[in-house]
Structure formats: C-alpha cells, structure tokens
Coordinates of C-alpha atoms in Angstrom, one line a residue:
M23 CA 18.8 31.7 -4.5
S24 CA 18.4 28.1 -4.7
I25 CA 18.9 25.5 -2.1
D26 CA 22.8 24.0 -2.0
I27 CA 22.7 20.4 -2.3
K28 CA 25.6 18.4 -0.4
Q29 CA 23.9 15.2 0.3
I30 CA 21.4 12.8 -1.9
C31 CA 19.6 9.9 -0.9
C32 CA 17.9 7.9 -3.1
I33 CA 15.5 5.3 -1.7
G34 CA 15.3 2.2 -4.0
A35 CA 18.6 0.5 -5.7
G36 CA 16.7 -0.9 -8.4
Y37 CA 16.4 -0.5 -12.2
V38 CA 16.1 3.2 -12.0
G39 CA 17.7 4.3 -8.7
G40 CA 21.1 2.7 -9.0
P41 CA 21.9 3.8 -12.7
T42 CA 20.4 7.3 -12.3
M43 CA 22.4 7.6 -9.0
A44 CA 25.6 6.5 -10.5
V45 CA 25.2 9.2 -13.5
I46 CA 24.8 11.8 -10.8
A47 CA 27.7 11.0 -8.7
D48 CA 29.8 10.6 -11.7
N49 CA 28.9 14.0 -13.0
C50 CA 28.6 15.8 -9.5
H51 CA 31.8 15.2 -7.6
H52 CA 30.9 17.5 -5.0
I53 CA 27.7 15.5 -4.0
Q54 CA 27.8 12.7 -1.8
V55 CA 25.3 10.3 -3.0
N56 CA 23.7 7.3 -1.1
V57 CA 21.6 4.5 -2.5
V58 CA 19.6 2.7 0.1
D59 CA 17.4 -0.5 -0.3
I60 CA 15.8 -2.6 2.4
N61 CA 16.7 -5.7 0.1
K62 CA 20.2 -6.7 2.1
T63 CA 20.9 -9.1 -1.1
R64 CA 20.5 -6.2 -3.7
I65 CA 22.7 -4.0 -1.6
T66 CA 25.4 -6.5 -1.1
N67 CA 25.4 -7.1 -5.0
W68 CA 26.1 -3.5 -5.5
N69 CA 29.0 -3.5 -3.3
N70 CA 30.4 -6.6 -5.1
D71 CA 33.8 -6.4 -6.1
D72 CA 33.0 -8.3 -8.9
F73 CA 31.5 -5.6 -11.2
S74 CA 30.0 -8.2 -13.6
K75 CA 27.6 -9.5 -10.8
L76 CA 26.0 -6.0 -10.2
P77 CA 22.1 -6.6 -9.6
V78 CA 21.4 -4.4 -12.6
Y79 CA 22.8 -4.9 -15.9
E80 CA 23.0 -1.9 -18.2
P81 CA 26.1 -1.2 -20.8
G82 CA 28.4 1.4 -19.3
L83 CA 27.0 1.1 -15.5
A84 CA 29.7 -1.1 -14.1
E85 CA 32.6 1.0 -15.1
I86 CA 30.7 4.2 -13.6
V87 CA 30.2 2.3 -10.4
K88 CA 33.6 1.3 -10.3
R89 CA 34.8 4.9 -10.6
R90 CA 32.9 6.4 -8.0
R91 CA 31.7 3.8 -5.4
G92 CA 33.4 4.6 -2.0
I93 CA 34.2 7.9 -3.1
N94 CA 30.8 9.9 -3.8
L95 CA 28.6 6.7 -4.7
H96 CA 27.5 4.6 -1.7
F97 CA 25.0 1.6 -1.6
S98 CA 23.7 1.0 2.0
C99 CA 20.6 -0.6 4.1
D100 CA 20.7 2.0 6.6
V101 CA 17.8 4.0 5.3
N102 CA 16.8 5.9 8.2
H103 CA 20.5 7.5 8.6
N104 CA 20.7 8.5 5.3
I105 CA 17.5 10.1 5.3
S106 CA 18.6 11.9 8.3
I107 CA 21.6 13.6 6.3
A108 CA 20.3 14.3 2.9
D109 CA 19.2 17.6 1.7
M110 CA 17.5 15.9 -1.5
I111 CA 15.7 12.6 -1.2
F112 CA 14.6 10.4 -4.5
I113 CA 11.9 8.1 -4.0
S114 CA 12.7 5.4 -6.4
V115 CA 10.7 2.3 -5.2
N116 CA 8.8 0.0 -7.0
T117 CA 4.7 1.0 -7.8
P118 CA 3.5 -2.5 -9.1
T119 CA -0.2 -2.8 -9.9
K120 CA -2.6 -3.7 -7.3
L121 CA -3.6 -7.5 -7.0
K122 CA -6.5 -7.0 -5.0
G123 CA -8.8 -4.6 -3.1
I124 CA -10.4 -1.5 -4.7
G125 CA -8.4 -0.9 -8.6
A126 CA -7.0 -4.8 -8.5
G127 CA -5.5 -5.1 -11.8
Q128 CA -5.4 -1.6 -12.9
A129 CA -4.3 0.8 -10.0
S130 CA -0.9 1.4 -8.8
D131 CA 0.3 -0.2 -5.2
L132 CA 1.6 3.0 -3.5
K133 CA 2.5 1.3 -0.1
W134 CA 5.8 1.7 -0.9
I135 CA 5.9 5.4 -1.7
E136 CA 3.8 5.7 1.5
E137 CA 6.2 4.0 3.7
S138 CA 9.2 6.0 2.1
A139 CA 7.4 9.3 2.9
R140 CA 6.5 8.1 6.3
Q141 CA 10.2 7.5 7.0
I142 CA 11.2 10.7 5.5
S143 CA 8.9 12.6 7.7
K144 CA 10.0 10.6 10.8
Y145 CA 13.9 10.8 10.0
S146 CA 14.7 13.8 8.2
K147 CA 16.2 17.2 9.5
G148 CA 15.8 20.6 8.6
E149 CA 14.6 21.7 5.1
T150 CA 14.4 18.5 2.7
I151 CA 13.5 18.2 -1.2
V152 CA 11.8 15.1 -1.9
V153 CA 11.5 14.0 -5.6
E154 CA 9.3 11.7 -6.9
K155 CA 11.1 9.5 -9.3
S156 CA 9.2 6.4 -9.5
T157 CA 6.3 6.5 -12.1
L158 CA 3.1 7.4 -10.4
P159 CA -0.6 8.2 -10.7
V160 CA -1.4 11.8 -11.3
K161 CA -1.9 13.6 -7.7
T162 CA 0.5 11.2 -5.6
A163 CA 2.3 14.3 -4.8
E164 CA -0.8 15.5 -2.9
T165 CA -0.7 12.3 -0.7
I166 CA 3.2 12.4 -0.2
K167 CA 2.8 16.3 1.0
L168 CA 0.0 15.4 3.3
I169 CA 2.0 12.6 4.9
L170 CA 5.4 14.6 5.1
N171 CA 3.5 17.7 6.5
G172 CA 0.6 16.1 8.4
S173 CA 2.5 14.1 10.8
K174 CA 5.3 16.2 11.7
D175 CA 5.8 18.3 14.8
K176 CA 5.4 21.9 13.6
S177 CA 8.2 23.1 16.3
D178 CA 11.0 20.5 14.7
G179 CA 12.1 22.7 12.0
K180 CA 11.4 20.3 9.4
K181 CA 10.3 21.6 6.2
F182 CA 9.7 19.8 2.7
H183 CA 9.2 20.6 -1.0
V184 CA 7.9 17.8 -3.0
I185 CA 8.8 17.9 -6.8
S186 CA 8.3 15.4 -9.7
N187 CA 11.3 14.3 -12.0
P188 CA 10.2 11.2 -13.8
E189 CA 12.5 8.9 -15.8
F190 CA 12.4 8.4 -19.6
L191 CA 15.0 5.3 -19.8
A192 CA 15.0 2.6 -22.1
E193 CA 16.6 -0.3 -20.3
G194 CA 19.5 -1.5 -22.2
S195 CA 20.5 2.1 -23.2
A196 CA 19.9 3.7 -19.7
I197 CA 23.2 4.9 -19.3
D198 CA 23.0 7.0 -22.6
D199 CA 19.9 8.0 -21.7
L200 CA 21.0 9.6 -18.6
S201 CA 24.0 11.1 -19.9
H202 CA 22.3 12.6 -23.2
P203 CA 18.6 12.8 -22.3
D204 CA 15.7 13.9 -24.7
R205 CA 14.5 16.2 -22.0
V206 CA 14.6 16.4 -18.1
L207 CA 11.3 17.1 -16.7
I208 CA 11.1 18.7 -13.7
G209 CA 7.5 19.5 -11.9
G210 CA 7.0 21.4 -8.6
E211 CA 5.5 24.5 -7.1
N212 CA 8.5 26.0 -5.1
D213 CA 10.9 27.5 -7.5
Q214 CA 14.0 27.2 -5.4
A215 CA 13.5 23.5 -4.9
I216 CA 13.1 23.4 -8.8
K217 CA 16.4 25.4 -9.1
A218 CA 18.3 23.1 -6.7
L219 CA 17.3 20.1 -8.9
E220 CA 17.9 21.7 -12.1
N221 CA 21.6 22.8 -10.9
I222 CA 22.3 19.2 -10.3
Y223 CA 21.6 18.5 -14.1
L224 CA 23.0 21.6 -15.4
N225 CA 26.7 19.5 -14.6
W226 CA 26.4 17.7 -17.6
I227 CA 22.9 18.6 -19.6
N228 CA 22.3 21.6 -21.5
K229 CA 19.6 24.1 -20.0
E230 CA 17.4 23.8 -23.2
K231 CA 16.7 20.4 -22.4
I232 CA 15.4 20.9 -18.8
L233 CA 11.6 21.7 -18.9
T234 CA 9.5 22.9 -15.8
T235 CA 6.0 22.5 -15.1
N236 CA 3.4 22.3 -12.6
L237 CA 3.4 19.1 -10.3
W238 CA 0.4 17.1 -12.2
S239 CA 1.5 17.7 -15.7
S240 CA 5.0 16.3 -14.7
E241 CA 3.2 12.9 -13.3
L242 CA 0.6 12.7 -16.1
S243 CA 3.6 13.5 -18.7
K244 CA 5.3 10.3 -17.6
L245 CA 2.3 7.9 -17.6
T246 CA 1.3 9.3 -21.3
A247 CA 4.5 9.1 -22.8
N248 CA 4.8 5.4 -22.0
A249 CA 1.2 4.8 -23.2
F250 CA 1.9 6.6 -26.6
L251 CA 5.1 4.2 -27.2
A252 CA 3.2 1.0 -26.0
Q253 CA 0.7 1.8 -28.6
R254 CA 3.0 2.3 -31.2
I255 CA 4.2 -1.4 -30.4
S256 CA 0.8 -3.0 -30.2
S257 CA 0.1 -1.1 -33.5
I258 CA 2.7 -2.7 -35.3
N259 CA 2.4 -6.1 -33.9
S260 CA -1.3 -6.0 -34.8
I261 CA -0.4 -5.2 -38.6
S262 CA 2.3 -7.9 -38.6
A263 CA -0.5 -10.6 -38.5
L264 CA -2.2 -8.8 -41.4
C265 CA 1.2 -8.9 -43.2
E266 CA 1.2 -12.7 -42.9
V267 CA -2.0 -13.4 -44.5
T268 CA -1.5 -10.7 -47.4
G269 CA 1.8 -11.8 -48.6
A270 CA 3.2 -8.1 -47.3
N271 CA 6.7 -8.0 -45.2
I272 CA 6.3 -6.2 -41.9
N273 CA 9.8 -5.3 -42.1
E274 CA 9.4 -3.2 -45.5
V275 CA 5.9 -2.0 -44.0
A276 CA 7.7 -0.6 -41.1
I277 CA 10.5 1.1 -42.9
A278 CA 8.0 2.6 -45.3
I279 CA 5.8 4.4 -42.5
G280 CA 9.0 5.3 -40.6
M281 CA 9.9 7.4 -43.2
D282 CA 7.1 9.7 -42.7
H283 CA 8.4 12.4 -40.9
R284 CA 4.8 12.7 -38.8
I285 CA 5.4 9.2 -37.6
G286 CA 9.1 8.5 -37.3
S287 CA 10.8 5.2 -37.1
K288 CA 10.9 4.5 -33.5
F289 CA 8.9 2.1 -31.6
L290 CA 8.0 0.4 -35.1
K291 CA 9.9 -2.8 -34.3
V292 CA 7.8 -6.0 -34.2
G293 CA 8.0 -8.3 -31.6
P294 CA 6.3 -11.0 -29.4
G295 CA 5.0 -7.8 -27.5
F296 CA 6.0 -5.3 -25.0
G297 CA 7.7 -5.9 -21.5
G298 CA 9.3 -4.1 -18.9
S299 CA 8.4 -2.8 -15.6
C300 CA 6.5 0.3 -17.1
F301 CA 4.4 0.0 -20.2
K302 CA 1.7 -2.4 -18.9
K303 CA 1.5 -1.1 -15.5
D304 CA 1.2 2.4 -16.8
I305 CA -1.4 1.8 -19.3
L306 CA -3.4 0.0 -16.8
N307 CA -3.3 2.8 -14.2
L308 CA -4.1 5.4 -17.0
V309 CA -7.3 3.0 -17.9
Y310 CA -8.0 3.1 -13.9
L311 CA -7.8 6.6 -13.9
C312 CA -10.0 7.4 -16.9
R313 CA -12.7 4.9 -15.2
Y314 CA -12.6 6.9 -12.1
Y315 CA -13.3 10.1 -13.7
N316 CA -16.3 8.3 -15.7
L317 CA -14.2 8.3 -18.9
N318 CA -15.1 5.3 -20.1
E319 CA -14.4 5.5 -24.0
V320 CA -11.1 6.9 -23.2
A321 CA -10.3 3.8 -21.0
D322 CA -11.6 1.2 -23.3
Y323 CA -9.2 2.7 -26.3
W324 CA -6.0 2.4 -24.1
Q325 CA -7.5 -1.1 -22.9
K326 CA -6.9 -2.4 -26.1
V327 CA -3.6 -1.6 -26.5
I328 CA -2.8 -3.9 -23.6
D329 CA -5.3 -6.6 -25.2
I330 CA -3.3 -6.4 -28.6
N331 CA -0.3 -7.0 -26.5
F332 CA -1.7 -10.1 -24.9
W333 CA -3.1 -11.3 -28.3
Q334 CA 0.1 -11.1 -29.8
Q335 CA 1.9 -13.3 -27.2
K336 CA -0.9 -15.9 -27.6
R337 CA -0.7 -15.9 -31.5
I338 CA 2.9 -16.8 -31.4
T339 CA 2.1 -19.8 -29.1
H340 CA -0.6 -21.1 -31.2
K341 CA 1.7 -20.4 -34.3
L342 CA 4.3 -22.8 -32.6
V343 CA 1.8 -25.5 -31.8
K344 CA 0.4 -25.3 -35.4
K345 CA 4.0 -25.6 -37.2
L346 CA 4.5 -28.7 -34.8
F347 CA 1.4 -30.8 -36.3
G348 CA -1.0 -29.6 -33.5
T349 CA 0.8 -30.5 -30.7
I350 CA 3.9 -30.2 -28.3
S351 CA 3.3 -32.4 -25.6
G352 CA 6.7 -34.0 -25.0
K353 CA 8.5 -32.0 -27.6
K354 CA 11.5 -30.2 -26.8
I355 CA 11.6 -26.2 -27.3
G356 CA 14.7 -23.9 -27.3
I357 CA 14.0 -20.6 -25.9
L358 CA 16.8 -18.0 -26.7
G359 CA 16.1 -15.2 -24.7
F360 CA 14.2 -14.5 -21.4
A361 CA 14.9 -10.8 -21.0
F362 CA 12.1 -8.2 -22.1
K363 CA 14.8 -7.0 -24.3
A364 CA 18.4 -6.8 -25.1
N365 CA 21.2 -5.3 -23.1
T366 CA 19.3 -6.0 -19.9
N367 CA 18.6 -8.4 -17.2
D368 CA 15.4 -7.2 -16.3
T369 CA 12.4 -9.6 -16.8
R370 CA 9.5 -7.7 -15.5
E371 CA 6.5 -8.5 -17.9
S372 CA 8.6 -10.1 -20.5
P373 CA 6.7 -11.7 -23.1
A374 CA 8.9 -14.9 -22.8
I375 CA 7.0 -15.4 -19.3
Q376 CA 3.7 -15.7 -20.6
I377 CA 4.7 -18.0 -23.7
C378 CA 6.8 -20.1 -21.8
K379 CA 3.9 -20.6 -19.2
D380 CA 1.6 -21.7 -22.3
L381 CA 4.1 -23.9 -23.6
I382 CA 4.6 -25.5 -20.5
I383 CA 0.6 -25.9 -20.1
E384 CA 0.5 -27.6 -23.8
G385 CA 3.0 -30.2 -22.3
A386 CA 6.6 -29.0 -24.0
E387 CA 9.8 -29.6 -22.6
L388 CA 11.8 -26.0 -22.3
R389 CA 15.3 -25.5 -22.5
I390 CA 15.9 -21.8 -21.6
Y391 CA 18.9 -19.7 -22.2
D392 CA 19.6 -16.0 -21.7
P393 CA 23.1 -14.5 -21.7
K394 CA 22.4 -12.4 -18.5
V395 CA 19.2 -13.5 -16.8
N396 CA 20.1 -16.6 -14.3
N397 CA 18.2 -19.7 -13.7
L398 CA 16.8 -18.6 -10.2
Q399 CA 15.4 -15.5 -11.9
I400 CA 13.8 -17.3 -14.5
E401 CA 12.2 -20.2 -12.5
K402 CA 10.9 -17.2 -10.1
E403 CA 9.1 -15.7 -13.0
L404 CA 7.7 -18.8 -14.1
D405 CA 6.6 -19.9 -10.6
F406 CA 8.8 -23.3 -10.7
K407 CA 7.3 -26.1 -9.0
E408 CA 8.3 -29.8 -8.7
S409 CA 6.1 -30.7 -11.4
F410 CA 7.9 -28.6 -13.7
T411 CA 11.1 -30.7 -13.5
N412 CA 10.4 -32.5 -16.4
H413 CA 9.3 -29.5 -18.2
L414 CA 11.7 -26.6 -17.5
S415 CA 15.5 -26.5 -17.5
T416 CA 18.1 -23.6 -18.0
T417 CA 21.4 -23.8 -19.6
A418 CA 24.9 -21.3 -19.7
N419 CA 25.3 -22.5 -23.2
L420 CA 23.4 -21.2 -26.1
Y421 CA 23.6 -24.3 -28.5
E422 CA 22.8 -26.5 -25.5
A423 CA 19.4 -25.0 -25.6
C424 CA 19.1 -26.0 -29.3
L425 CA 20.2 -29.7 -28.8
D426 CA 17.3 -32.5 -30.0
A427 CA 14.9 -29.4 -30.1
D428 CA 11.9 -29.7 -32.2
A429 CA 12.0 -25.8 -32.5
I430 CA 13.7 -22.8 -31.1
L431 CA 12.0 -19.6 -30.1
I432 CA 14.1 -16.5 -30.4
M433 CA 12.3 -14.1 -27.7
T434 CA 15.0 -11.5 -27.1
E435 CA 17.0 -9.6 -29.8
W436 CA 20.4 -10.2 -28.2
E437 CA 23.4 -9.7 -30.4
E438 CA 24.6 -13.1 -30.3
F439 CA 21.2 -14.4 -31.6
K440 CA 21.8 -12.6 -34.8
R441 CA 25.1 -14.6 -35.5
L442 CA 23.9 -17.9 -34.8
D443 CA 25.5 -20.9 -36.6
F444 CA 22.6 -22.3 -38.6
T445 CA 24.6 -25.3 -39.8
K446 CA 25.5 -26.6 -36.8
I447 CA 21.9 -25.8 -35.2
S448 CA 20.4 -27.7 -38.1
T449 CA 22.7 -30.9 -37.3
M450 CA 21.6 -30.7 -33.6
M451 CA 17.9 -30.3 -33.9
R452 CA 14.9 -33.0 -34.6
K453 CA 13.3 -32.6 -37.6
P454 CA 11.2 -30.8 -38.9
S455 CA 13.4 -28.2 -37.1
W456 CA 11.6 -24.8 -36.9
V457 CA 13.2 -21.6 -36.0
L458 CA 10.8 -19.3 -34.8
D459 CA 12.1 -15.6 -35.0
T460 CA 9.8 -13.3 -33.0
R461 CA 12.2 -10.3 -33.2
N462 CA 13.1 -10.7 -36.9
I463 CA 16.8 -10.6 -36.3
I464 CA 18.1 -13.6 -38.1
D465 CA 19.1 -14.2 -41.6
R466 CA 16.1 -16.1 -43.1
K467 CA 17.8 -17.3 -46.2
K468 CA 20.8 -18.8 -44.3
A469 CA 18.6 -20.5 -41.8
K470 CA 16.9 -21.9 -44.7
D471 CA 20.0 -23.0 -46.6
A472 CA 21.1 -24.8 -43.7
G473 CA 17.8 -26.9 -44.0
L474 CA 15.9 -25.4 -41.3
N475 CA 12.3 -24.4 -41.4
V476 CA 11.9 -20.8 -40.8
W477 CA 8.8 -18.3 -39.5
N478 CA 9.6 -14.7 -39.2
V479 CA 6.7 -12.6 -37.4
G480 CA 5.2 -10.7 -40.0
V481 CA 7.0 -12.2 -42.9
D482 CA 5.3 -15.2 -43.7
Y483 CA 5.8 -16.2 -47.4

C-alpha cells in the first residue's frame, strides 16, 4: 500500500520548481499543487495575467500555467501554511557554489536546503514525504533526515520519509523533457514513499522509464550525468581550436565522430562554453568531493573540464581583439544573445557574462540584444556600475545592436539569428565589419557575399 497524495508543496519557484510542478498539475488533476517562494516579485510574476511575463521562459510552459493556474496549480509566498497541508513536499531551492569558508569555490552552499528542512520540520503535520529535487552533494539526504527527525517532538505524530528525485532537464526543452523523459530516477529507503511518487509519474510516464535506486546512487547520478555532459562540451570546444590551426572543419569532425554509435551526436555542438545553473556548479562539487576523499587525481581530471570551458571563453575574446587590429578600446561591439542557450531566459553562468566583462575591461562599447532577457537582468549579471555608462547599453531591436558596430558577436543560438539580413547589417556596420559566430549557426557564404568578414568557431579558412 502506498501513501495517498492529495496535496503537494514545492519550495522554490525557479527554473526547476515552476515547470516541474506545472507538468505534474497538468497530468494529475486530482492533486492540488502549491508552489511557494519567499521571493515576492517572482510569485507576483507567476500570477501575472500576461502569461508572456512569467519569470521562467520555456516553450509550452505558459500554455500549461494558463490551463491549470487557479484550478490545481497555485503560486504563493505562504510557505508555512502550504507546508502544513502537504502530503508531499519537493525541495527545489537554489544550491549555489559557496563563495567563502570551507570549500569556497567548489562545495555547494546548502543554507537554503537546511532552511527548507527546518521549516518542514516545524510546520508539517502527520506523515510527510520530502523529495530532494535540487541537485545536491552525495549524503545531503542524511543532513535533511537529521534535521527533520532530530528537532521534532516525538509525541507530535510527525513522520518523515526522504527520497531523492533529481531533475534531468535541459533548459529550453524542459516541458518536453518533463513530458517525455529518458528516465525518472527515484532514490529512497521507504518502499511506500517511493511508490507514492512513482504513482504520480505513472499518470503520464511508462513504468519502464522509472528507475528506483538507493538514496546515494540517486544523488550521485545527477552530479555524474552533468559532469559527463559538460565533459563532452569541453572536449569538442578544445578540438575546435585544433581545427582552426589545421584547416579542419569542426562541424564535419562532430558529424563524423557523432555517427559512431558508441559516442552519439548529442552535446557535440561547438560553442563559447557551457553555461546554466548546473554544469559548472556540479563539476566543482564533484571536484570538492573527490578532494575530500583524497582522490586528487580524479579531482584534477574533472577540474580540467572547467578549465577548458574558461579557456574557450578567453580564446574568443582574444580572437576578437586580434581581428580588430589588436585593440577594441572605444570600438562598438554588438552582442547578439545573452542567455546561456536558446529558448530560455536563464543567464546563470552564461558564457556571455565573462566575455562581455572582458570586452568592457578592454575598453569596448557593448550594445546587447537578447529576445528574452531584459536589460535589468543583463546589468545585474555584469555588475553594472556608473563607470559602465559609456561601455554598456541594451536594445530591444536586433539591428540596433549592429548599428555602427566594428564587430558583432553571436553568443546564443536563437532562431532569429540564423536568418539575419546580412546585406542590411553590412550597410550598418563600420569596416572591417567582423561577424564572430560562436555557435556556428549563420550561413557563412551569405555573410561573406554581403561584404562581411566572418569567423566561425572551429571553421577558420
């Protein structure tokens, strides 16, 4: 017999919590799903009647929220009440890399996980299943269990089951990933709790795709999956530099190796480096764990994946400076795309951040355009200061970013950047009119025929 779930509470209304709970609500009309967050602005935006202004942009998400919000999908700042009525609570809060103290720069900061566990311990009632949804270091469940079970009155009737259910979402395709996942991983120690979560997923997912493990395997599987994916990106980016000096074409190399069934074609698209909330943070966490257990050679191996990613970003900046006669001081650079990838408004760890910062340090005047990232978010990521006034501006028009530019830098693979009017751009730019395509998405021949100089990463001939 499994535990009957009628009320779900998700702590954290961000890029994981919002879409995940929306898909659950859309497929489980018999369950009331309450998404809570202490960020009042974020909750206000989730409740906005203009569905184009939801705080998270994902194709298909707005349509689901429009269907289910106010029926069995709710967004609120009343964390304590929604914990008290929940049968199952998902913890989906941020776990950033620590900035100071022991493990700074590598270990995950679990203060929001601990805070959530303490709130659950205090306000929950009866038997409650607590689900780890955030990406967490191995053995975090042990900490959560200690907090839940160690601070409660034994006579209050409270009972907790902690299970791990990591997300495997690619931003930009999160709704499809949630609706048609490769697998759903559930790790735990209590069969009834595992079955309760499994029954939720069975409303739209085949049982064959649901994998159950112990808690620690589940936690480590998420870190390892992200590490392997990031490793592929760093590997193909490192080869792009070799292609440029040998005359090889990175696109042809990627196709050739991707056709090997042992390797496969996914995550072999060259670019300015990986971004997003998970890859860098999770690999650094893996490095920290390895060093903690004195596995220094393993830690060094994974650290190199991070190092190559940073090197690729620096390489692109150096390439631009070289193309513009060794200096970009006072020169206008159009930045097309600021999100870390297409089809999301997420800018966390976007390669554009470091590259833009480096260009500003070199004295460039940046004009940035992204179809989904607003100017306040861009300024926040670049730590905007008054001294930046002459070096940084944003625009709501793609072609305004190209006006009088010495070069334009394509940073995100948005569809509209694949259909640029190169003839128009050529008349707007200042010679020598360089287009640096870090994503290899434009038609190189059309751009050159329009009088533009073109550099594609990994294709330099």
